Structure formats: structure tokens, C-alpha cells
Coordinates of N, CA and C and ligand atoms in Angstrom, one line a residue:
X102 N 96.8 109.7 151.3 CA 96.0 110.8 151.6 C 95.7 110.8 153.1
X103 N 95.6 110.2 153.8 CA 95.4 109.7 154.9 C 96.3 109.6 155.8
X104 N 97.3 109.3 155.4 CA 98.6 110.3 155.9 C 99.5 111.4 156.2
X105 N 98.6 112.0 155.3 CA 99.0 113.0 154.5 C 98.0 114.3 155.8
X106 N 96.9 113.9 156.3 CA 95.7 114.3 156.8 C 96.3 114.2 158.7
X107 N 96.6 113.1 158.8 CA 97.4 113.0 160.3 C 98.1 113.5 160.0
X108 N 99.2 113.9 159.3 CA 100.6 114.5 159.5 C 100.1 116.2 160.1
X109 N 99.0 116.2 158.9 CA 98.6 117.9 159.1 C 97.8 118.2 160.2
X110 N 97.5 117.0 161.3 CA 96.7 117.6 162.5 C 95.9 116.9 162.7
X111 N 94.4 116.5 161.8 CA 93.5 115.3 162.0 C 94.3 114.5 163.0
X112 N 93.9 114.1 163.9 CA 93.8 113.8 165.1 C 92.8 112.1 165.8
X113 N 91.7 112.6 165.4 CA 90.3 111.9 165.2 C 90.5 110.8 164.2
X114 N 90.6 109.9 165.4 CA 90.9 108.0 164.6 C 89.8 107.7 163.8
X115 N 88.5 108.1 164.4 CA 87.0 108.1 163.7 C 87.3 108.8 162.3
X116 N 87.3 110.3 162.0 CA 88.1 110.6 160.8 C 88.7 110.1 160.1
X117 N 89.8 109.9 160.1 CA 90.9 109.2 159.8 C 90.5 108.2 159.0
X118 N 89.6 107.1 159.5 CA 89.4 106.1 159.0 C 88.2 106.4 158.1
X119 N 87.2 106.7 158.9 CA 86.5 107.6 157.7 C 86.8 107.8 156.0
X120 N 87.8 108.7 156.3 CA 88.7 109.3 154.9 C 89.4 107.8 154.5
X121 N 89.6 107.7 154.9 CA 90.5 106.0 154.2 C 89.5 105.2 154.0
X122 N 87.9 105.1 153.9 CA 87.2 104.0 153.8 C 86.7 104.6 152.4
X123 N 86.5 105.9 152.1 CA 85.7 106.5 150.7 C 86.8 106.8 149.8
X124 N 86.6 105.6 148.5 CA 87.3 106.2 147.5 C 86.7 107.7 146.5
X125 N 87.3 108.8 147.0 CA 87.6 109.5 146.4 C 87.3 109.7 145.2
X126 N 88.5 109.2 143.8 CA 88.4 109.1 142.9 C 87.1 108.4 142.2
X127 N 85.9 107.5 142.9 CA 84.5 107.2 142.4 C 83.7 108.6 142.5
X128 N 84.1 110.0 143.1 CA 83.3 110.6 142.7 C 83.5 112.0 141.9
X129 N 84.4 111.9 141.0 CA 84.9 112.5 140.2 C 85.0 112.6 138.7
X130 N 84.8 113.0 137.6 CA 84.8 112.9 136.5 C 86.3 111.8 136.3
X131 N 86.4 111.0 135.4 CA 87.2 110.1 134.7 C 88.2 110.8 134.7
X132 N 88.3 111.9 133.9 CA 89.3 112.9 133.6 C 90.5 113.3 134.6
X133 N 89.4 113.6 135.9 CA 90.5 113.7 136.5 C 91.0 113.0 137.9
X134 N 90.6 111.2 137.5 CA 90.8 110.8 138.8 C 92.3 110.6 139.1
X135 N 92.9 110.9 138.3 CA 94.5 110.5 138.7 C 95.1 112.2 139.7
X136 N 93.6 112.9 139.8 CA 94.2 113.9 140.9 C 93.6 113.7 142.1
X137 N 92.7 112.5 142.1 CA 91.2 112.6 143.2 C 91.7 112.1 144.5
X138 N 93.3 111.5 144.8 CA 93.9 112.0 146.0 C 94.7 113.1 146.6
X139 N 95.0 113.9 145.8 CA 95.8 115.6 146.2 C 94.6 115.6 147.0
X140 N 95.6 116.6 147.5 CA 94.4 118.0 148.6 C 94.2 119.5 147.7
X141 N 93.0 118.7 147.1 CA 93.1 119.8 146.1 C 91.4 119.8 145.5
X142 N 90.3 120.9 145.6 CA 89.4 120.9 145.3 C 88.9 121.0 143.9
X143 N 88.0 119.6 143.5 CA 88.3 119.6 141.6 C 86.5 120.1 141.3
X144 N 86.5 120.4 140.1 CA 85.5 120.4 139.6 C 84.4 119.2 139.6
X145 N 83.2 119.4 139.9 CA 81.9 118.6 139.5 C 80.8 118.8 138.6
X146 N 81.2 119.7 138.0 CA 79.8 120.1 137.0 C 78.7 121.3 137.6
X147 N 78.9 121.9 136.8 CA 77.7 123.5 137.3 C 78.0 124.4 138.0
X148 N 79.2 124.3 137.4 CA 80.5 125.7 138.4 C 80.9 125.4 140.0
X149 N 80.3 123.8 140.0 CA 80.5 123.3 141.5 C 81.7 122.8 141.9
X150 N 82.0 122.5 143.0 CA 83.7 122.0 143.1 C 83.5 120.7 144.7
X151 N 84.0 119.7 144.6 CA 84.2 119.0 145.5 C 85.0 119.7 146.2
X152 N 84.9 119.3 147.7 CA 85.9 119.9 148.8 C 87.1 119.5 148.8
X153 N 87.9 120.4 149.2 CA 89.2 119.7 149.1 C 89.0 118.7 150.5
X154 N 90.1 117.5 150.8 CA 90.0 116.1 151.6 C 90.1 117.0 153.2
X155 N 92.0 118.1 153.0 CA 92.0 118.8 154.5 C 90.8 119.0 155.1
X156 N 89.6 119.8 154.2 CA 88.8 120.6 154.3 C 87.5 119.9 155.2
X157 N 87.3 118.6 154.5 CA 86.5 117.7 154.6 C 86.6 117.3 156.1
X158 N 88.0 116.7 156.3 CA 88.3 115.7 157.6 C 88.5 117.0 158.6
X159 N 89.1 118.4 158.4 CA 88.8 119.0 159.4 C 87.2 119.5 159.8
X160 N 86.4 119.5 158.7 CA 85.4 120.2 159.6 C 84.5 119.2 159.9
X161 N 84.7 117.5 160.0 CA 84.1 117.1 161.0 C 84.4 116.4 161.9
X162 N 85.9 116.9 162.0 CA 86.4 116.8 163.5 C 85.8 117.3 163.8
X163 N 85.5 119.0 163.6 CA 85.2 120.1 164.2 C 83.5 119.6 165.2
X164 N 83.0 118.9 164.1 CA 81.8 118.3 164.1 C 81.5 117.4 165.4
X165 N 82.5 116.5 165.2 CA 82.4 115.3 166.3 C 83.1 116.3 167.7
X166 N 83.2 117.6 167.5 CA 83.7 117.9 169.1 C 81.7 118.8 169.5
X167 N 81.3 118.3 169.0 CA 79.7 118.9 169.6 C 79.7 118.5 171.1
X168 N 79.1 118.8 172.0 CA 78.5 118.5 173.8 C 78.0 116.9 173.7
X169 N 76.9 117.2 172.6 CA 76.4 115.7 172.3 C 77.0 114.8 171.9
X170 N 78.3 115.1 171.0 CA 78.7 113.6 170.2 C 79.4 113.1 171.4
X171 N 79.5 113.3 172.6 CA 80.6 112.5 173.0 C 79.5 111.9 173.9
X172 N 78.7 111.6 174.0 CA 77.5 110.9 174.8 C 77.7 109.5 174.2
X173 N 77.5 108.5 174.9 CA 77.6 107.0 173.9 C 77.0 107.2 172.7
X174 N 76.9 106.4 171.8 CA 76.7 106.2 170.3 C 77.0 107.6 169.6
X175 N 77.7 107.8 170.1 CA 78.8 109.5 169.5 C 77.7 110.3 168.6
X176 N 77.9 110.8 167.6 CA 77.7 111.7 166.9 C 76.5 111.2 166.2
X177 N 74.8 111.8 166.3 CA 73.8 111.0 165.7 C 73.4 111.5 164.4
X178 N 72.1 112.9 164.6 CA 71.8 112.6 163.5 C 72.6 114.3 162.6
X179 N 73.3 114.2 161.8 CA 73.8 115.8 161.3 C 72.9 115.8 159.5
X180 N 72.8 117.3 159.8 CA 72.4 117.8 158.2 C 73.9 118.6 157.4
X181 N 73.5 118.3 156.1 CA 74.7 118.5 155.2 C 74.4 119.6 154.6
X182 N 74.6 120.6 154.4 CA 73.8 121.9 153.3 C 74.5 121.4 152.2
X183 N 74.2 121.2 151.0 CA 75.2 121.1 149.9 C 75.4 119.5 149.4
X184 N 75.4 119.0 149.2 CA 75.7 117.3 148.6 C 76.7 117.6 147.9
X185 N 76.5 118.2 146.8 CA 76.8 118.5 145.7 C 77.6 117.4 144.9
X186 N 78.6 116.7 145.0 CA 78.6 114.8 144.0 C 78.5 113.9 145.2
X187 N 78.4 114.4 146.9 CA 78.0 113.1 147.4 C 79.0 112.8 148.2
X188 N 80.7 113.3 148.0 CA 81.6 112.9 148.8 C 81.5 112.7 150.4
X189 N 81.1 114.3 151.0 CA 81.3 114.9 152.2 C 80.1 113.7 153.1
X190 N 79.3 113.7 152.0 CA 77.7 113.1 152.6 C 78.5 111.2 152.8
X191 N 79.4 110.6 152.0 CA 79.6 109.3 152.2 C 80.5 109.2 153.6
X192 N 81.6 110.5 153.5 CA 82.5 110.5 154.9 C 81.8 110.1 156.5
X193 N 80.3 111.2 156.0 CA 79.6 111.7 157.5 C 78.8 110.3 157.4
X194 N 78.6 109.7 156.7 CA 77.7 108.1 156.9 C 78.8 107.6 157.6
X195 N 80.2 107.2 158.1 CA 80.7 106.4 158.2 C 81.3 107.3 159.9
X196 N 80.9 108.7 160.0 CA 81.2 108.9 161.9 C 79.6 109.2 162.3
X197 N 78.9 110.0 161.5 CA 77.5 109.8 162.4 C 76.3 108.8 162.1
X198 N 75.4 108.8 163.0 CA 74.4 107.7 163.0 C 73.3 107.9 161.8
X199 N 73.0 109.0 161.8 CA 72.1 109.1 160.5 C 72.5 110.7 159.7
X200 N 72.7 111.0 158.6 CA 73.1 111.9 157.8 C 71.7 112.5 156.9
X201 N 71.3 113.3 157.0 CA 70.6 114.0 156.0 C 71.4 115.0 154.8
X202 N 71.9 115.0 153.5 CA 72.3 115.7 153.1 C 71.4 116.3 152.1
X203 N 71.5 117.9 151.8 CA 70.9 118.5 150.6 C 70.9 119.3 150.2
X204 N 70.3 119.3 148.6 CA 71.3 120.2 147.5 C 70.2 120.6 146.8
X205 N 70.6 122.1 146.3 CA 69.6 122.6 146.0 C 69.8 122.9 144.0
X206 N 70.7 122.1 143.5 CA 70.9 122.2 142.1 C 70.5 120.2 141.6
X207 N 69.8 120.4 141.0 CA 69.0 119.2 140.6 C 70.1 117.6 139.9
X208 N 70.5 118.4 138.8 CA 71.5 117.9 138.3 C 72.5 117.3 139.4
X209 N 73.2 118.0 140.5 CA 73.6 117.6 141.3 C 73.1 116.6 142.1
X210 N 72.4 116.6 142.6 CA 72.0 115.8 143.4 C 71.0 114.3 142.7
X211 N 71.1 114.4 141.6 CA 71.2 113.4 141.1 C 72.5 112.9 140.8
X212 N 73.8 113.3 140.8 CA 75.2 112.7 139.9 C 75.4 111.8 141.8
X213 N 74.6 112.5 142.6 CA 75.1 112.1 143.9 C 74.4 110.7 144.3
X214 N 73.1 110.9 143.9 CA 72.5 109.6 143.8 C 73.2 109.1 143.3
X215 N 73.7 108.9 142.2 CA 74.3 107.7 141.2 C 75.9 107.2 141.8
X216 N 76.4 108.2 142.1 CA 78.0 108.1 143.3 C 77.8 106.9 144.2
X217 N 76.0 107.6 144.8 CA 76.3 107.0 146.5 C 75.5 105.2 146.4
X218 N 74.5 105.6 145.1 CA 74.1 104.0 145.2 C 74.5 102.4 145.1
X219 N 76.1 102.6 144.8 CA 76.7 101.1 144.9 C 77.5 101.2 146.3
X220 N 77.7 102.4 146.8 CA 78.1 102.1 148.0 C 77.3 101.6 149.2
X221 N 75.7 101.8 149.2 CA 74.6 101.3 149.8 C 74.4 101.8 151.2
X222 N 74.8 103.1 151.5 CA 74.7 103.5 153.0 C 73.4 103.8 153.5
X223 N 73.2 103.3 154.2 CA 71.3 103.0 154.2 C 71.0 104.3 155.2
X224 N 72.2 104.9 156.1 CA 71.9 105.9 157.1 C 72.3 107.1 156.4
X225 N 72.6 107.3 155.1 CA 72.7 108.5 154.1 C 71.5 109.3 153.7
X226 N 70.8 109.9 153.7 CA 69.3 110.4 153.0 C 69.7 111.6 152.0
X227 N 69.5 111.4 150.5 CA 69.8 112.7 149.8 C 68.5 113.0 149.8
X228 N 68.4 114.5 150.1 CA 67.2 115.3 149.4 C 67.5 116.5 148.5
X229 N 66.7 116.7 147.7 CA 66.6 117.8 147.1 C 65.5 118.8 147.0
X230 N 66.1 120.0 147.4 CA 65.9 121.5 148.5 C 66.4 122.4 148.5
X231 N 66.3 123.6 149.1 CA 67.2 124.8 149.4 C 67.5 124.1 150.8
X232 N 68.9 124.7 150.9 CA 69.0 124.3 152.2 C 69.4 125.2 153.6
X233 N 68.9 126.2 152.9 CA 68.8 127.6 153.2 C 67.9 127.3 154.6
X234 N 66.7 126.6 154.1 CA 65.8 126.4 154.9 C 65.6 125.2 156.2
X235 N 66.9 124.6 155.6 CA 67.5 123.4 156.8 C 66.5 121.8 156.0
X236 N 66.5 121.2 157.2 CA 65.0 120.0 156.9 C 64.7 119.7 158.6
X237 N 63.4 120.3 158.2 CA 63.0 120.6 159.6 C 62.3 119.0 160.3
X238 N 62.4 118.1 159.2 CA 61.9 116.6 159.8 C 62.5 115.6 160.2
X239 N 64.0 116.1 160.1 CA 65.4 115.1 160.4 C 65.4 115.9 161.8
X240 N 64.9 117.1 162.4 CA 65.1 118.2 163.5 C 65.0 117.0 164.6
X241 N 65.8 117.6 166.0 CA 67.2 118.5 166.0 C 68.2 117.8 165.2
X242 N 69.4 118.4 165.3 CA 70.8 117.4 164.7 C 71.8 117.7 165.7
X243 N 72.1 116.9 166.1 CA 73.6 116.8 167.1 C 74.7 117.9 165.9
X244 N 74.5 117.9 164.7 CA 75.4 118.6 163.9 C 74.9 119.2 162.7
X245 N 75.1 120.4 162.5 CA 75.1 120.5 160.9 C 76.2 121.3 160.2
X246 N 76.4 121.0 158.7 CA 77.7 121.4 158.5 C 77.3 121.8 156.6
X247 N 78.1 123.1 156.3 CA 77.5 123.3 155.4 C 79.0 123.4 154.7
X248 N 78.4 123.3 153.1 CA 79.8 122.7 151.8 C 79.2 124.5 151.2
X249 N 79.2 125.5 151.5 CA 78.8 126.5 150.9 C 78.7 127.7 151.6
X250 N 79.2 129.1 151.4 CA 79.0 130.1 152.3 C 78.3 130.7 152.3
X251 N 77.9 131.6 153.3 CA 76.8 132.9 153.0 C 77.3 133.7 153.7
X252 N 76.3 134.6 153.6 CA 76.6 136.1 154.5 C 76.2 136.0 155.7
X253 N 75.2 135.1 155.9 CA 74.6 135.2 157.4 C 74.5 133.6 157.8
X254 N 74.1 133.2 159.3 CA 73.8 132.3 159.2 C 72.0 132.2 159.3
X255 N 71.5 131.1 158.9 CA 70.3 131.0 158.4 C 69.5 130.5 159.8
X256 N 68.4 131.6 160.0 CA 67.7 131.2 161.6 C 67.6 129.9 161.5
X257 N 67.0 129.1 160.5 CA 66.5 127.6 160.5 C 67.4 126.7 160.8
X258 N 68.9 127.0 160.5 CA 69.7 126.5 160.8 C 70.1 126.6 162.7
X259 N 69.9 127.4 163.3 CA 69.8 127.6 164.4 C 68.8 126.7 165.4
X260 N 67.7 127.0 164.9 CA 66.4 126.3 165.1 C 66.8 125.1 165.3
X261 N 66.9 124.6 164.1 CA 66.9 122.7 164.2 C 68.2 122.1 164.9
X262 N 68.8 123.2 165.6 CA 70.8 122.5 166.3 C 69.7 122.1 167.4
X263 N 70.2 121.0 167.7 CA 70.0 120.1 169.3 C 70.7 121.4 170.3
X264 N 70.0 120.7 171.8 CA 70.9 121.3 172.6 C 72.3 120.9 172.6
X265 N 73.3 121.2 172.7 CA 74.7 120.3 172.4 C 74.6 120.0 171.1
X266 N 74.3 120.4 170.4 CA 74.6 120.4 169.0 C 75.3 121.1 168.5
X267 N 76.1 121.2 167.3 CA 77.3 122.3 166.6 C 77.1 122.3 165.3
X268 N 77.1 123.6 165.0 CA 77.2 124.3 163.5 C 78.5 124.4 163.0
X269 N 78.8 123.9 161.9 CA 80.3 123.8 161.1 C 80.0 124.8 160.0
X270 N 80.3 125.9 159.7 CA 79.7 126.7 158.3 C 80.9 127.3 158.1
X271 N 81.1 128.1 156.5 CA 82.0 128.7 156.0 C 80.8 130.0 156.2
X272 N 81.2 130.9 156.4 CA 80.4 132.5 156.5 C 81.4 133.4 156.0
X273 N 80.8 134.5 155.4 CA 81.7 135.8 154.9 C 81.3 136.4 155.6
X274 N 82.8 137.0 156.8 CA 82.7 138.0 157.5 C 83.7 138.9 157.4
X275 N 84.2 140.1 157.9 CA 84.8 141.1 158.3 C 85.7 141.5 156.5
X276 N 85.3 142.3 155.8 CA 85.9 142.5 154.5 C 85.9 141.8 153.9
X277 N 84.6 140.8 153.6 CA 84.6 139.7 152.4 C 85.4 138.7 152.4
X278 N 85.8 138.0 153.6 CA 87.1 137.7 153.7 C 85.9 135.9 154.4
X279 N 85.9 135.0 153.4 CA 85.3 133.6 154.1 C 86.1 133.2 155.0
X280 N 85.4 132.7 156.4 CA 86.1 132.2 157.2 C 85.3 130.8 158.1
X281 N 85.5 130.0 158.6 CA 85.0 128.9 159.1 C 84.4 129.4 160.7
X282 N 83.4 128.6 160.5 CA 82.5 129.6 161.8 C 82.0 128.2 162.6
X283 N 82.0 128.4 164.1 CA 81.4 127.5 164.9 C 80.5 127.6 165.5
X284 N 79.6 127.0 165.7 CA 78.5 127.7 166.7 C 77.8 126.6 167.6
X285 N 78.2 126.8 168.9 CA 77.8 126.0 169.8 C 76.0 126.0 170.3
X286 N 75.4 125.0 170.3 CA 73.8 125.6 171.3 C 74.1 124.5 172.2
X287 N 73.5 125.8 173.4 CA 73.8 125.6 174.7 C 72.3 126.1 175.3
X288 N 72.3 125.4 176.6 CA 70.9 125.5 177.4 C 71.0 126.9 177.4
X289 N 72.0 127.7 177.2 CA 71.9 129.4 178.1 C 72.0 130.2 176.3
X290 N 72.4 129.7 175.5 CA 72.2 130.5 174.2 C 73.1 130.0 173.5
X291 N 73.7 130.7 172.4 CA 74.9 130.3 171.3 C 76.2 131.1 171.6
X292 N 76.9 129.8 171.3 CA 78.6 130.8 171.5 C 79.2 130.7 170.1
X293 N 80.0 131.4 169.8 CA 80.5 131.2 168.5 C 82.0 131.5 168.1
X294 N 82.7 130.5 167.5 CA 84.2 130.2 167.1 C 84.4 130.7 165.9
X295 N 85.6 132.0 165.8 CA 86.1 132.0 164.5 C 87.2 131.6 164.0
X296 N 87.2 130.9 163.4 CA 88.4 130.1 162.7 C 89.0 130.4 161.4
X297 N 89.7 129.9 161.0 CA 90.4 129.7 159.8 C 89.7 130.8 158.4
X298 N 90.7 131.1 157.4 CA 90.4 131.8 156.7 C 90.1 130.6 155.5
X299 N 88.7 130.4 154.6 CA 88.3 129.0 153.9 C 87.9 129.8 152.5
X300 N 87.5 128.9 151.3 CA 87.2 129.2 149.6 C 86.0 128.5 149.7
X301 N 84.9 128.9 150.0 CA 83.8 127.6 149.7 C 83.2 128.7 148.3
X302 N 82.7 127.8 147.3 CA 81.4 128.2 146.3 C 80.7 128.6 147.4
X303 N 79.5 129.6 146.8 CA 78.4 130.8 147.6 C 77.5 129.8 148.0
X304 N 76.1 130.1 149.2 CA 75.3 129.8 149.6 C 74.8 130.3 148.6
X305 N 73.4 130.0 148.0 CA 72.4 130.5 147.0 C 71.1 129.6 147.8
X306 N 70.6 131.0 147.5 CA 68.8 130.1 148.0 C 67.8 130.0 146.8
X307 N 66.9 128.8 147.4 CA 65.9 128.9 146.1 C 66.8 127.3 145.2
X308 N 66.1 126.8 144.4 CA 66.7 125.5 143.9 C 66.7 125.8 142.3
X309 N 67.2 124.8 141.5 CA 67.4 125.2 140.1 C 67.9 123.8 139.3
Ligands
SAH1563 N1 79.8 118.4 149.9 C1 80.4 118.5 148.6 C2 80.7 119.9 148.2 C3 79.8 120.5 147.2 S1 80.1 122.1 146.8 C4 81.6 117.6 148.6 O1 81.5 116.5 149.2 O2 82.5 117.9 147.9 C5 78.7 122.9 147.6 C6 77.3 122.6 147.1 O3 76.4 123.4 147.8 C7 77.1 122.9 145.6 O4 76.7 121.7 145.0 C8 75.9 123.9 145.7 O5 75.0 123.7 144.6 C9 75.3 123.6 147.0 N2 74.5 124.7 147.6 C10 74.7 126.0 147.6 N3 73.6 126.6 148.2 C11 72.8 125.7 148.6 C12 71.5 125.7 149.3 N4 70.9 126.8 149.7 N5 70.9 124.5 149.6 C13 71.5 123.3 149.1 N6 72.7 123.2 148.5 C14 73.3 124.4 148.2

């Protein structure tokens, strides 16, 4: 898989290794771990879907290119919108310094607890929340990066970016058409990157 990830561009030795340190297949239904290395996004329960791996290791390259991460002790603290079984959230334990991730379907975020607890990443935090509303007590984050799209992006999310901090999100823009969006904060305001055309499950606010 890992291979497979350099060949296609991943770049970022931090990455890289990253993705080759988390087995995969521990966070997937039994069923289908003999697919849990393809690049290929599988089901988790509650019409949710793990990310595909490309999907994963690209957007936090995208991540580690913030103003801030390249400051010594690189990339500190980022928020996750979305947990959803825990994968994305074990990757970001292993490039940034402390990880907040959170999910706002219950059930979930418990299958994530149960994933992430023998792994023992002590700089991981799951909560459960809308994340609509960010977490304003991990505030700022050198990064935040969301597993879910919306139509807009969410002021709070704005709010809590560091200066030199970067926004990684899937957004529906121009004809319903999801696409990967970047957003720089900068001492003078926000700039913003449109990228790639992406499939994420919806942003939904409010928890359940
Ligand atoms: N990061 C996961 C991907 C999970 S899919 C991985 O490693 O594969 C996206 C998740 O976002 C779903 O579990 C969904 O319930 C969650 N989600 C959607 N809207 C949300 C919100 N407002 N707050 C928190 N989680 C949300």
C-alpha cells in the first residue's frame, strides 16, 4: 500500500511512514479485511465509509504543508471532523503532536474507541460532538481536516485555525460537484485552494 501511495505522488517521508505504521485491516469489519489494503473506501457501520488510503495520505500532506508545521516540532495540535472507525485519527497521531478527533454519531465513536485502545496513542483525544462546531478548547490548531462535506465552511472552523494554520475539507461547490478545498490563515486574512474533484459522506450537524 505504501507503495502503491509513493508511486502515485505522496512525497512526504513523514506520510509515508505514517501509512505503513497503521494496520488498516484492525479497523475494519472481519469481513472485509482481505480488502483493507486496496485504495478503496469500505464500509463501517451507519451508512459510514472509511476513507480511501490515497485520500487519507493526500490530505495530510496537504496538512503538513501549513506556515506553522514547518516551524521545529512540525505539525502540533490539528482537529479531525469525523472519527468515524478511528483510522484517519491513528495516521494524524503518528505526524502531528496532539490530535483532537470528533464524531458526531455515537455508535461510531465508540467502534473508534475500541480500534484506537490497544494501539495506546496517548496524543489521540476522541470526543463526541457535532463538529460542525469545531472544539473550541484544543483552539488554535496548526491544522484541521475534515472526513465529511458540507456546503459551507463552518465559521468555527475558521475561528479556531492558528495563524499559519490550514484547513483540509471536502466542500460542495460549483454544480454539486465535491471538491477538496484549502484554506490558508494568514496575518492579512484567508486564501483559499481549489483542488481535486473528492466522494466524501455529507457534513450533518447536531449528533445522534
Ligand atoms: N476519518 C474516517 C472517515 C469517517 S467517514 C476514517 O478514518 O476513515 C466521516 C465521518 O464524519 C462519519 O463517521 C460521520 O458520522 C462523521 N460526521 C459527519 N458530520 C459530522 C459532524 N458535524 N461532526 C462530527 N462528525 C461528523
Amino acid at each position: 500500500m505504501v507503495q502503491r501511495l509513493a508511486a502515485s505522488g505522496i512525497q512526504s517521508q513523514a506520510v509515508l511512514s505514517a501509512m505503513g505504521g497503521v494496520e488498516r485491516h484492525l479497523f475494519v469489519d472481519s469481513a472485509l479485511v482481505n480488502q483493507a489494503y486496496e485504495d478503496t473506501s469500505l464500509p463501517i457501520g451507519l451508512q459510514q465509509t472509511i476513507s480511501k488510503p490515497s485520500v487519507v495520505a493526500r490530505m495530510i500532506e496537504l496538512l503538513e504543508g501549513a506556515e506553522c508545521a514547518r516551524a521545529p516540532g512540525g505539525l502540533g495540535r490539528v482537529l479531525e471532523i469525523g472519527t468515524g472507525c478511528g483510522y484517519q485519527a491513528a495516521v494524524l497521531g503518528r505526524v502531528a503532536r496532539e490530535v483532537y478527533s470528533i464524531e458526531r454519531l455515537r455508535g461510531l465513536h465508540e467502534k473508534a474507541r475500541n480500534n484506537l485502545r490497544p494501539l495506546r496513542l496517548r496524543n489521540v483525544h476522541l470526543l463526541f460532538g457535532d463538529g460542525m462546531q469545531g472544539y473550541a478548547q484544543g483552539a488554535p490548531y496548526a491544522g484541521i481536516i475534515a472526513a465529511a462535506g458540507g456546503d459551507a465552511v463552518p465559521q468555527a472552523w475558521l475561528d479556531q485555525l492558528a495563524v499559519g494554520g490550514r484547513l483540509v475539507a471536502p466542500m460542495v461547490r460549483n454544480a454539486g460537484q465535491q471538491v477538496l478545498l484549502v484554506i490558508d490563515k494568514t496575518l492579512h486574512g484567508f486564501t483559499e485552494s481549489v483542488l481535486e474533484a473528492v466522494h466524501f459522506v455529507p457534513l450533518k450537524s447536531g449528533i445522534a
